[in-house]
PDB file of C-alpha atoms in Angstrom:
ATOM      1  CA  UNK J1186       0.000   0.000   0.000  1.00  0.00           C
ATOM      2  CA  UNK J1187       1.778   3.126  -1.196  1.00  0.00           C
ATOM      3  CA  UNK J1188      -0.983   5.788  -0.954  1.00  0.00           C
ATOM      4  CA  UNK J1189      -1.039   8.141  -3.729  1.00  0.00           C
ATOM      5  CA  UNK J1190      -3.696  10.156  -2.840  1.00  0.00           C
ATOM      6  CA  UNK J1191      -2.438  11.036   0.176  1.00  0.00           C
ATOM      7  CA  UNK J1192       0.872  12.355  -1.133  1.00  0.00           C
ATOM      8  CA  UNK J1193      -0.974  14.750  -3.513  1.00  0.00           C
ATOM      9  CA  UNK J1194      -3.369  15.872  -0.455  1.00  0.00           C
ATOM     10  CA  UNK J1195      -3.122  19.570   0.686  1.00  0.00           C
ATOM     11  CA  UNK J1196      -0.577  19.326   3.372  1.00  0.00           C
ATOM     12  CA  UNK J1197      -3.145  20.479   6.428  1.00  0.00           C
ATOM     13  CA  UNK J1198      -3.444  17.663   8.218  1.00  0.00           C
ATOM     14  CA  UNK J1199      -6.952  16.771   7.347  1.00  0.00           C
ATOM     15  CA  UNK J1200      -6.002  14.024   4.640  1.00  0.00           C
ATOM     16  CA  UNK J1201      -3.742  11.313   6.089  1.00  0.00           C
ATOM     17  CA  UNK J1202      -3.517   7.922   4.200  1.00  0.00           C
ATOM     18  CA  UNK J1203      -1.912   4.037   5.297  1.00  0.00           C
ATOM     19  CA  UNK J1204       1.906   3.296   3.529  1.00  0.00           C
ATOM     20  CA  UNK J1205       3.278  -0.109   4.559  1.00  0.00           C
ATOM     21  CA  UNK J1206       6.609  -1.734   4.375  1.00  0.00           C
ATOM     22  CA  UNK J1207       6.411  -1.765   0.574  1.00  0.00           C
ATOM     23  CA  UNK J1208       7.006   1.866  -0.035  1.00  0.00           C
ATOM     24  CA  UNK J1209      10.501   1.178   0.849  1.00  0.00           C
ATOM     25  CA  UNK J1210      10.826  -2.128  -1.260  1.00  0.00           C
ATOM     26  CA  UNK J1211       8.927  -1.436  -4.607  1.00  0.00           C
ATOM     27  CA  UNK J1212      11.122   1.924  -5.589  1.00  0.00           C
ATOM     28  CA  UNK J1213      13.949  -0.027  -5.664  1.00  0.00           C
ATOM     29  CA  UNK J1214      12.692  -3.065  -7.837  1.00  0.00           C
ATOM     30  CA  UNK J1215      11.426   0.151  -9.965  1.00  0.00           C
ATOM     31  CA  UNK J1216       7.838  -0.364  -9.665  1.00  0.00           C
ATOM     32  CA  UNK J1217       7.100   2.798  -8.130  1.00  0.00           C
ATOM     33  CA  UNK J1218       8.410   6.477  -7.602  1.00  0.00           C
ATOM     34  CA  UNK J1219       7.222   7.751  -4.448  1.00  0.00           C
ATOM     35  CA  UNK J1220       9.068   6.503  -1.286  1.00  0.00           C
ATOM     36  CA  UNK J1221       8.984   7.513   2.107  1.00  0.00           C
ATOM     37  CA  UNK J1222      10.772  11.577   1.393  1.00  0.00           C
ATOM     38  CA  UNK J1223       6.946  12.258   0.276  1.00  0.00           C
ATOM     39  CA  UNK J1224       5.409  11.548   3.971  1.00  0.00           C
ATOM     40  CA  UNK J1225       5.709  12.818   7.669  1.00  0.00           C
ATOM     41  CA  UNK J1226       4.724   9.914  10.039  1.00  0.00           C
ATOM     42  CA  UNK J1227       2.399  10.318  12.565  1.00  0.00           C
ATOM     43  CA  UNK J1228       2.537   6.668  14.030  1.00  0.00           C
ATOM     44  CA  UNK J1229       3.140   2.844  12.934  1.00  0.00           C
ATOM     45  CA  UNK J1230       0.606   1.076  15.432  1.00  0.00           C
ATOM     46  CA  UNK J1231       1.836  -2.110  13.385  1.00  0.00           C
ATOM     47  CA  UNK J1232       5.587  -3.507  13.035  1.00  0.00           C
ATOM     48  CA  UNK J1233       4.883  -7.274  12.550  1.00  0.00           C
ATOM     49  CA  UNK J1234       8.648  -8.847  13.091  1.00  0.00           C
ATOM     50  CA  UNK J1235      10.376 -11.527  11.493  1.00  0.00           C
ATOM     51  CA  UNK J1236      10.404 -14.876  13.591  1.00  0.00           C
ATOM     52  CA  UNK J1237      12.198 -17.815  13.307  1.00  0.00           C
ATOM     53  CA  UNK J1238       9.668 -20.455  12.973  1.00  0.00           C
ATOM     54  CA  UNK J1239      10.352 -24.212  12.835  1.00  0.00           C
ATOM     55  CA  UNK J1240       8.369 -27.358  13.244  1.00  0.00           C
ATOM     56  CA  UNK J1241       7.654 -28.163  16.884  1.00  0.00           C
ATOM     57  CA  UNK J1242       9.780 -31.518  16.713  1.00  0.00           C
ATOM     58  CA  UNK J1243      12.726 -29.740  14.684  1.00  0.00           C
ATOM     59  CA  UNK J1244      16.298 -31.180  16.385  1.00  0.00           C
ATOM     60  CA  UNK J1245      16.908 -27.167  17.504  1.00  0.00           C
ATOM     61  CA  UNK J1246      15.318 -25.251  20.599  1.00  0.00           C
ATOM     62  CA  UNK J1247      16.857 -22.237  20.219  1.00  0.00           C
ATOM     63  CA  UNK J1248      18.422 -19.395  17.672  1.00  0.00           C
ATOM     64  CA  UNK J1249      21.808 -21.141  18.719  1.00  0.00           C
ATOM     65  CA  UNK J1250      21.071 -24.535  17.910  1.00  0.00           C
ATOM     66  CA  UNK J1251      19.238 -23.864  14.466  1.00  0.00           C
ATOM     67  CA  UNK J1252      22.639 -21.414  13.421  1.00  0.00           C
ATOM     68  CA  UNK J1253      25.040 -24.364  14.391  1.00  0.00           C
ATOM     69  CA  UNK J1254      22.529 -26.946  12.363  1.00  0.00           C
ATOM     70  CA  UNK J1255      22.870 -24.866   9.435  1.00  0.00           C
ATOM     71  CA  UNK J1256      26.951 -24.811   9.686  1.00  0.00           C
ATOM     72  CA  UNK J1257      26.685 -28.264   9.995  1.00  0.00           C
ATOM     73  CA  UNK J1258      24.421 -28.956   6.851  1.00  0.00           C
ATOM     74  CA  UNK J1259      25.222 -25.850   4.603  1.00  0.00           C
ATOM     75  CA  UNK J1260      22.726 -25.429   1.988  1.00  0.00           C
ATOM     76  CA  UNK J1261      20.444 -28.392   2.949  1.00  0.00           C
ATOM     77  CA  UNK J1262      17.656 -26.227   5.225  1.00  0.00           C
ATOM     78  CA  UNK J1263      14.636 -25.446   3.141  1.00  0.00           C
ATOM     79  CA  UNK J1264      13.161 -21.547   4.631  1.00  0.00           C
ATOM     80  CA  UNK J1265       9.825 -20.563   3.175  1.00  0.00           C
ATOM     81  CA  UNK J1266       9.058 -17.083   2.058  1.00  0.00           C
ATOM     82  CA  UNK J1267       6.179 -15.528   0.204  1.00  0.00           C
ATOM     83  CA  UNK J1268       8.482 -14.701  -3.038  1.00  0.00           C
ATOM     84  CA  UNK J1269      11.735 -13.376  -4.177  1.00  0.00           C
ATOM     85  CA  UNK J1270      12.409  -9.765  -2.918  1.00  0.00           C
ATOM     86  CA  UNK J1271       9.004 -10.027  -0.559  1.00  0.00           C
ATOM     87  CA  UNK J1272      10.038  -9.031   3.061  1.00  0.00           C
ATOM     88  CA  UNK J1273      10.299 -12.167   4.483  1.00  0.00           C
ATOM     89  CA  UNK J1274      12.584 -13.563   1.746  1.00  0.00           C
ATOM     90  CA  UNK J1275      14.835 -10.778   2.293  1.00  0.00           C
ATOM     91  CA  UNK J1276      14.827 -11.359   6.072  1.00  0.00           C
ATOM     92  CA  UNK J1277      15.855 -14.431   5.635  1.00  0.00           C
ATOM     93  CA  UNK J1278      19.180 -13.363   3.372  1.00  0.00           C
ATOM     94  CA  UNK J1279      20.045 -10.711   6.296  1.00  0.00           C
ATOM     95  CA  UNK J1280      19.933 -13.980   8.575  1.00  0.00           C
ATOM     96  CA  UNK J1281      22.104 -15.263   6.345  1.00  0.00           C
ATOM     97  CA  UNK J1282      24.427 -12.575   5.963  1.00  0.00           C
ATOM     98  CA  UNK J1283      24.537 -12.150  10.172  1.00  0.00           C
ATOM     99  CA  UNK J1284      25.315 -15.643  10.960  1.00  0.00           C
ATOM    100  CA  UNK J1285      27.245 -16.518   7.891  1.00  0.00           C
ATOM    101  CA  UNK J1286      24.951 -19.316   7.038  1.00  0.00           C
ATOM    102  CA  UNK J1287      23.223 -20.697   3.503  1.00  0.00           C
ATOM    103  CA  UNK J1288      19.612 -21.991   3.741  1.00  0.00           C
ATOM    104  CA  UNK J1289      17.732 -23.191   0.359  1.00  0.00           C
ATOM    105  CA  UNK J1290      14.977 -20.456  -0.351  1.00  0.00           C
ATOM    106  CA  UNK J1291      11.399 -21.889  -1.137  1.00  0.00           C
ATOM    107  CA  UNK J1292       9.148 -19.575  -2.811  1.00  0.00           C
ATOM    108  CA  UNK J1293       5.341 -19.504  -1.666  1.00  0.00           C
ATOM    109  CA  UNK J1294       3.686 -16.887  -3.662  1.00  0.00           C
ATOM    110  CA  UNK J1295       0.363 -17.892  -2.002  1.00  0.00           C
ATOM    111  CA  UNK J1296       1.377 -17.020   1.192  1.00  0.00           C
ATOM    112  CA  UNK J1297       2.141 -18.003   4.708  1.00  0.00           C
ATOM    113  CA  UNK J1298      -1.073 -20.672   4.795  1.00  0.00           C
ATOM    114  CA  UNK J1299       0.934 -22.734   2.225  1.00  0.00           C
ATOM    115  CA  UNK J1300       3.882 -22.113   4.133  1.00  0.00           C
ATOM    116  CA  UNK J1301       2.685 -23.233   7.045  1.00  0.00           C
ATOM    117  CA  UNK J1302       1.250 -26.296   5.273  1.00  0.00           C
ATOM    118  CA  UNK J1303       4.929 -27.124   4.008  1.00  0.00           C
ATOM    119  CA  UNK J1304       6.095 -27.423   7.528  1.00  0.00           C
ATOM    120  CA  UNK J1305       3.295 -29.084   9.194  1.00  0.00           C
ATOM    121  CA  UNK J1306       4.218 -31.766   6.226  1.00  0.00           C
ATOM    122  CA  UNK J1307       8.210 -31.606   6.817  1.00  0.00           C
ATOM    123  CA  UNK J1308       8.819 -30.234   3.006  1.00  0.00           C
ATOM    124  CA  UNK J1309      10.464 -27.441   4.561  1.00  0.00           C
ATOM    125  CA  UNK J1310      12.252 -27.080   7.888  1.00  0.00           C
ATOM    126  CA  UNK J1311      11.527 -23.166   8.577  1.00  0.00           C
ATOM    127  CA  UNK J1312      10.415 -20.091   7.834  1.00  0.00           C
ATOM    128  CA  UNK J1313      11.264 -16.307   8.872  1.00  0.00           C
ATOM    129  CA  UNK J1314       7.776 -14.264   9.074  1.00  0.00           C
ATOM    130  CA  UNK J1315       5.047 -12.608  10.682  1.00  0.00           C
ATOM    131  CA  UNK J1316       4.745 -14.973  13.895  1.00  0.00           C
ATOM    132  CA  UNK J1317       0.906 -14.010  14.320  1.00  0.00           C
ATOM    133  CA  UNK J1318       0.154 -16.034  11.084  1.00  0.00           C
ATOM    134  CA  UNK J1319       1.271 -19.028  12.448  1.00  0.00           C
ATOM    135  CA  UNK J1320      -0.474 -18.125  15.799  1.00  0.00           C
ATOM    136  CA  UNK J1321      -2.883 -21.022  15.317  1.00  0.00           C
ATOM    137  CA  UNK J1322      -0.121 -23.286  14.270  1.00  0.00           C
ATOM    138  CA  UNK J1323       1.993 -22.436  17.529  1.00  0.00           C
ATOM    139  CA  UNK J1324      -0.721 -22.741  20.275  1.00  0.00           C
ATOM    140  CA  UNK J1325      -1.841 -25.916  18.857  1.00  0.00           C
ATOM    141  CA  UNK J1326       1.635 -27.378  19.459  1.00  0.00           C
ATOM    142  CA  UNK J1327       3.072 -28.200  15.611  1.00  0.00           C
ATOM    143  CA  UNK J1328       4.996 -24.970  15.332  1.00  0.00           C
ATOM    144  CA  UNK J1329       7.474 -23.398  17.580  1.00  0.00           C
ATOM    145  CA  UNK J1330       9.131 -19.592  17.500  1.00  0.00           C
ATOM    146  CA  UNK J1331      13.139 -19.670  18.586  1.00  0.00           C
ATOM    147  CA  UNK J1332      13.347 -15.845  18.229  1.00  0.00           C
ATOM    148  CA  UNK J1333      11.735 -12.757  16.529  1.00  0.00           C
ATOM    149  CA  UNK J1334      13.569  -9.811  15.058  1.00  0.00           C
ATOM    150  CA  UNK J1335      12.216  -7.160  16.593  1.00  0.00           C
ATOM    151  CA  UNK J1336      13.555  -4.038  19.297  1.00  0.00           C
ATOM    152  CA  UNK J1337      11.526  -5.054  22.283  1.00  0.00           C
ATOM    153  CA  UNK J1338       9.251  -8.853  22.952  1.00  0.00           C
ATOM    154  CA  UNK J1339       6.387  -9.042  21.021  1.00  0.00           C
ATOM    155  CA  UNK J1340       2.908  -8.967  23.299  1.00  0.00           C
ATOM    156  CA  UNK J1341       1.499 -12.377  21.659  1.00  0.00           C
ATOM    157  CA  UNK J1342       4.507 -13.918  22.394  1.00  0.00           C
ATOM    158  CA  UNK J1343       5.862 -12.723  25.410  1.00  0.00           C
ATOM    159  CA  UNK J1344       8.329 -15.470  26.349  1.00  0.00           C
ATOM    160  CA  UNK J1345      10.090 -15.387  22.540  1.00  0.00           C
ATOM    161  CA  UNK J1346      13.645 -13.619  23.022  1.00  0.00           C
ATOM    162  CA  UNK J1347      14.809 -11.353  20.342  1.00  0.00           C
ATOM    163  CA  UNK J1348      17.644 -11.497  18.377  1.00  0.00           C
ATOM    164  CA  UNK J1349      18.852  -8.415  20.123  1.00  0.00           C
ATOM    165  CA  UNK J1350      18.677 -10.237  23.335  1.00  0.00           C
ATOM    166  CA  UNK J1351      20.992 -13.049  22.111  1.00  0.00           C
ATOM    167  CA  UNK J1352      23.681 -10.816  20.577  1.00  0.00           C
ATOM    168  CA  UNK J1353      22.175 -10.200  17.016  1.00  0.00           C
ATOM    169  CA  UNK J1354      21.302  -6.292  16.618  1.00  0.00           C
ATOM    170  CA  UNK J1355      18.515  -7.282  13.520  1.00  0.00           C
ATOM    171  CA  UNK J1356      14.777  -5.220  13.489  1.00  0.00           C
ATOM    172  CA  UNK J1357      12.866  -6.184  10.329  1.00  0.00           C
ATOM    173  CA  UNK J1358       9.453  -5.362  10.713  1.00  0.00           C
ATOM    174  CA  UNK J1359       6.260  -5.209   8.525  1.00  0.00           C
ATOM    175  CA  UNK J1360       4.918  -2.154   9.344  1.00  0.00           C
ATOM    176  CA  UNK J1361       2.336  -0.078   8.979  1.00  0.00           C
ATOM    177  CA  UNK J1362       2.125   3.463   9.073  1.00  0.00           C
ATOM    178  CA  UNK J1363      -0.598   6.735   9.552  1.00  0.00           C
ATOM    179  CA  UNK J1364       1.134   9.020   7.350  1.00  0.00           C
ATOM    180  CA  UNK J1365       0.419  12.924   6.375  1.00  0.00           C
ATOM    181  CA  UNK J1366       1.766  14.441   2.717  1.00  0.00           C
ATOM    182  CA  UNK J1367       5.102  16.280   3.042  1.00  0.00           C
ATOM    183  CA  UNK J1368       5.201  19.777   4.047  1.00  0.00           C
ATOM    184  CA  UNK J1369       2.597  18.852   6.631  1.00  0.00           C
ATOM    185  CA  UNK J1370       3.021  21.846   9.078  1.00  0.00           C
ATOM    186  CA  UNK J1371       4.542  20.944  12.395  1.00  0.00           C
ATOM    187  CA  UNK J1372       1.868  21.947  14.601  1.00  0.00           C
ATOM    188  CA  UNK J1373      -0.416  20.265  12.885  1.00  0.00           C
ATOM    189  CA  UNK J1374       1.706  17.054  13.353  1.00  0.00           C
ATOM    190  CA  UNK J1375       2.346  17.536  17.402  1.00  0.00           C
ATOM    191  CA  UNK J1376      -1.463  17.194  17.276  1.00  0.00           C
ATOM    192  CA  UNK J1377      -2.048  14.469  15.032  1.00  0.00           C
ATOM    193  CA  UNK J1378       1.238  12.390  16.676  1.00  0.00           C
ATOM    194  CA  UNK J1379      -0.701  13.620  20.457  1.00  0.00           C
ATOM    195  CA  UNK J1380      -3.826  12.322  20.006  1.00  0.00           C
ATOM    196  CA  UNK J1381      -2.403   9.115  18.024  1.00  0.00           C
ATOM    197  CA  UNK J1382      -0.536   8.247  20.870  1.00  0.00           C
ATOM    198  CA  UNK J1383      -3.112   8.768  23.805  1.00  0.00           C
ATOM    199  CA  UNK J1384      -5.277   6.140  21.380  1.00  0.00           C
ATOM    200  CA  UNK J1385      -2.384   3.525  21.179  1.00  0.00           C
ATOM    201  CA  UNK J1386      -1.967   3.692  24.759  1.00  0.00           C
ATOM    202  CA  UNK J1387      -5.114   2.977  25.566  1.00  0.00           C
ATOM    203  CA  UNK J1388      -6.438  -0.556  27.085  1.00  0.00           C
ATOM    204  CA  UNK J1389      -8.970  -0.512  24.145  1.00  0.00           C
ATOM    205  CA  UNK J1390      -6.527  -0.095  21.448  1.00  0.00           C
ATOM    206  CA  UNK J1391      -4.739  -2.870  22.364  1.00  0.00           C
ATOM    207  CA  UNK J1392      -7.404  -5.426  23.063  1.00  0.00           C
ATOM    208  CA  UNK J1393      -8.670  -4.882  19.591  1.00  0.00           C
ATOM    209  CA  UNK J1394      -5.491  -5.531  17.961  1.00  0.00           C
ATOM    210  CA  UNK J1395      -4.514  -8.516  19.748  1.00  0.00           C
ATOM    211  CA  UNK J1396      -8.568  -9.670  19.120  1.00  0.00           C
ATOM    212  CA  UNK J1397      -7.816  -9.301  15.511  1.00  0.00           C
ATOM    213  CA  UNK J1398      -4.527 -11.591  15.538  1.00  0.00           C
ATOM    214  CA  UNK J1399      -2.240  -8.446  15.436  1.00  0.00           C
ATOM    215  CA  UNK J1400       0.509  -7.187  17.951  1.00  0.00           C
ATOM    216  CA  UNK J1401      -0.092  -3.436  18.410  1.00  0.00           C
ATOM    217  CA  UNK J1402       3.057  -0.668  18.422  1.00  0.00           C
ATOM    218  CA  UNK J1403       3.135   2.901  19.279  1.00  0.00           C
ATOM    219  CA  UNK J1404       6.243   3.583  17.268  1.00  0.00           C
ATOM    220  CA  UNK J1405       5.605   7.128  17.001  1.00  0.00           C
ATOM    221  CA  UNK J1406       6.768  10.616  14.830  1.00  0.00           C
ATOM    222  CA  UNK J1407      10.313  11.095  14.019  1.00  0.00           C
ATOM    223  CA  UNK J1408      10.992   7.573  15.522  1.00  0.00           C
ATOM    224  CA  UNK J1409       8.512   6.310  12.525  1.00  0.00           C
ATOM    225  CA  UNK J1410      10.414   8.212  10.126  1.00  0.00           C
ATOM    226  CA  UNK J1411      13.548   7.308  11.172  1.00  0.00           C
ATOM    227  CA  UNK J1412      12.259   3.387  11.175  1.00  0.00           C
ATOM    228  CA  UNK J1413      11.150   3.763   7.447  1.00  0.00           C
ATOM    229  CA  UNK J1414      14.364   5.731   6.032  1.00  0.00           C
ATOM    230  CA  UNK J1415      16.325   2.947   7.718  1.00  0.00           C
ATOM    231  CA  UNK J1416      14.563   0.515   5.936  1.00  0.00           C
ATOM    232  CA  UNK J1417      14.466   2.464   2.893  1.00  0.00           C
ATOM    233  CA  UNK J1418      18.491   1.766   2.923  1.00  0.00           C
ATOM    234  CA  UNK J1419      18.381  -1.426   4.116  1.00  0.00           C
ATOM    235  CA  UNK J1420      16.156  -3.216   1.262  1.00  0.00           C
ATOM    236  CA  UNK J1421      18.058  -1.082  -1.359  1.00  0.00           C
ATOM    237  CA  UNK J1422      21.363  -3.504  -0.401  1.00  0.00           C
ATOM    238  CA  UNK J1423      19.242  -6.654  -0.536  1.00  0.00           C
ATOM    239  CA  UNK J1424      17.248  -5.742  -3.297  1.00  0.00           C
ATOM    240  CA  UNK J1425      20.961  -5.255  -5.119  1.00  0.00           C
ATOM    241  CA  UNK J1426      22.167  -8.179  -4.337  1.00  0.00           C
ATOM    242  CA  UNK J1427      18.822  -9.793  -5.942  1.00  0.00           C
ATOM    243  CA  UNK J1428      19.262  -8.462  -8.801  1.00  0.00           C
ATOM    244  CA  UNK J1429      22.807  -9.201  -9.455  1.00  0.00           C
ATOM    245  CA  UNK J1430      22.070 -13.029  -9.587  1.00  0.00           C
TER     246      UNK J1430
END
């Protein structure tokens, strides 16, 4: 979701649109121009992480022991994503970039139901994604999550470590984000990022979310600005390295 419309809106704070994670993927496979330069961020109440995911009876318990089964069988571990240069493909080559490791990537086009399918039937051994689509998978005990990549524990998952935790400094997050055009004044932003934030701190807010299957953030303001420009340069080395094979 790039949101067009909202870019060309009167910057008065009265038109404020939804970008997601693509905005900073698509302009460097060249499918689109705009990018995150042509928003201000009021706040990203979703950041879905990347999790390590494995099959419940996998031979590795933690981030530790899947990294040293990979050394030990280079090239042999099948990881699901949802398509070449999709997020969760391209976590999985900064996992192998950290640790120095080579995993087969599977394509799923379809999504993380097939994904999950492939596991459940051992045709792969893993996947890096969005943990709350597995959520069912997990409580019902044929799924397990050794870590996510995220700044802080996830509030589904409470007793998953991060990566951080365990020595690995890696945030890659499917976010979502309320976004004004450029130019947006900044009083009118101090409001809009105000009242944003008093909503996303609020019991309600995050009873809905977690209703719906969906682990609420209050990443808020410059902070969401910063997140997305980060991630702006971040895909544009992966997406490189894509298209060089």
């Amino acid at each position: 979701m790039l949101n067009q419309p909202c870019m060309a809106a009167k910057p008065d704070g009265y038109t404020l649109g939804m970008v997601t994670v693509e905005l900073d993927i698509f302009p460097h496979q060249g499918k689109t121009k705009l990018s995150y330069k042509d928003y201000e961020s009021i706040i990203a109440p979703i950041a879905a992480p990347a999790a390590l995911i494995v099959a419940k009876d996998a031979p590795y318990n933690s981030l530790d022991d899947f990294v040293d089964y990979l050394k030990k069988h280079p090239g042999e571990v099948m990881m699901g994503n949802s398509g070449v240069g999709a997020i969760w493909h391209i976590a999985t080559l900064a996992f192998e970039k950290e640790f120095g490791v080579k995993v087969k990537h599977i394509p799923y086009p379809n999504g993380t139901a097939d994904i999950a399918a492939a596991m459940a039937g051992n045709h792969i051994q893993g996947t890096l994604a969005d943990p709350s689509s597995f959520k069912s998978q997990i409580e019902a005990g044929k799924l397990k999550i050794l870590a996510v990549m995220s700044a802080e524990r996830t509030k589904m998952f409470p007793n998953v470590p991060t990566f951080r935790e365990l020595g690995h400094d890696m945030t890659i997050r499917a976010w979502a984000t309320l976004v004004a055009p450029k130019d947006t004044p900044k009083e009118v932003l101090d409001v809009l990022r105000a009242s944003a934030t008093k909503a996303a701190n609020s019991p309600e807010f995050v009873e809905y979310f977690l209703k719906q299957g969906i682990d609420p953030t209050n990443i808020v303001g410059e902070e969401a600005n910063k997140m997305m420009k980060d991630d702006d340069a971040m895909y544009a080395e992966f997406i490189a390295q894509i298209q060089k094979k």
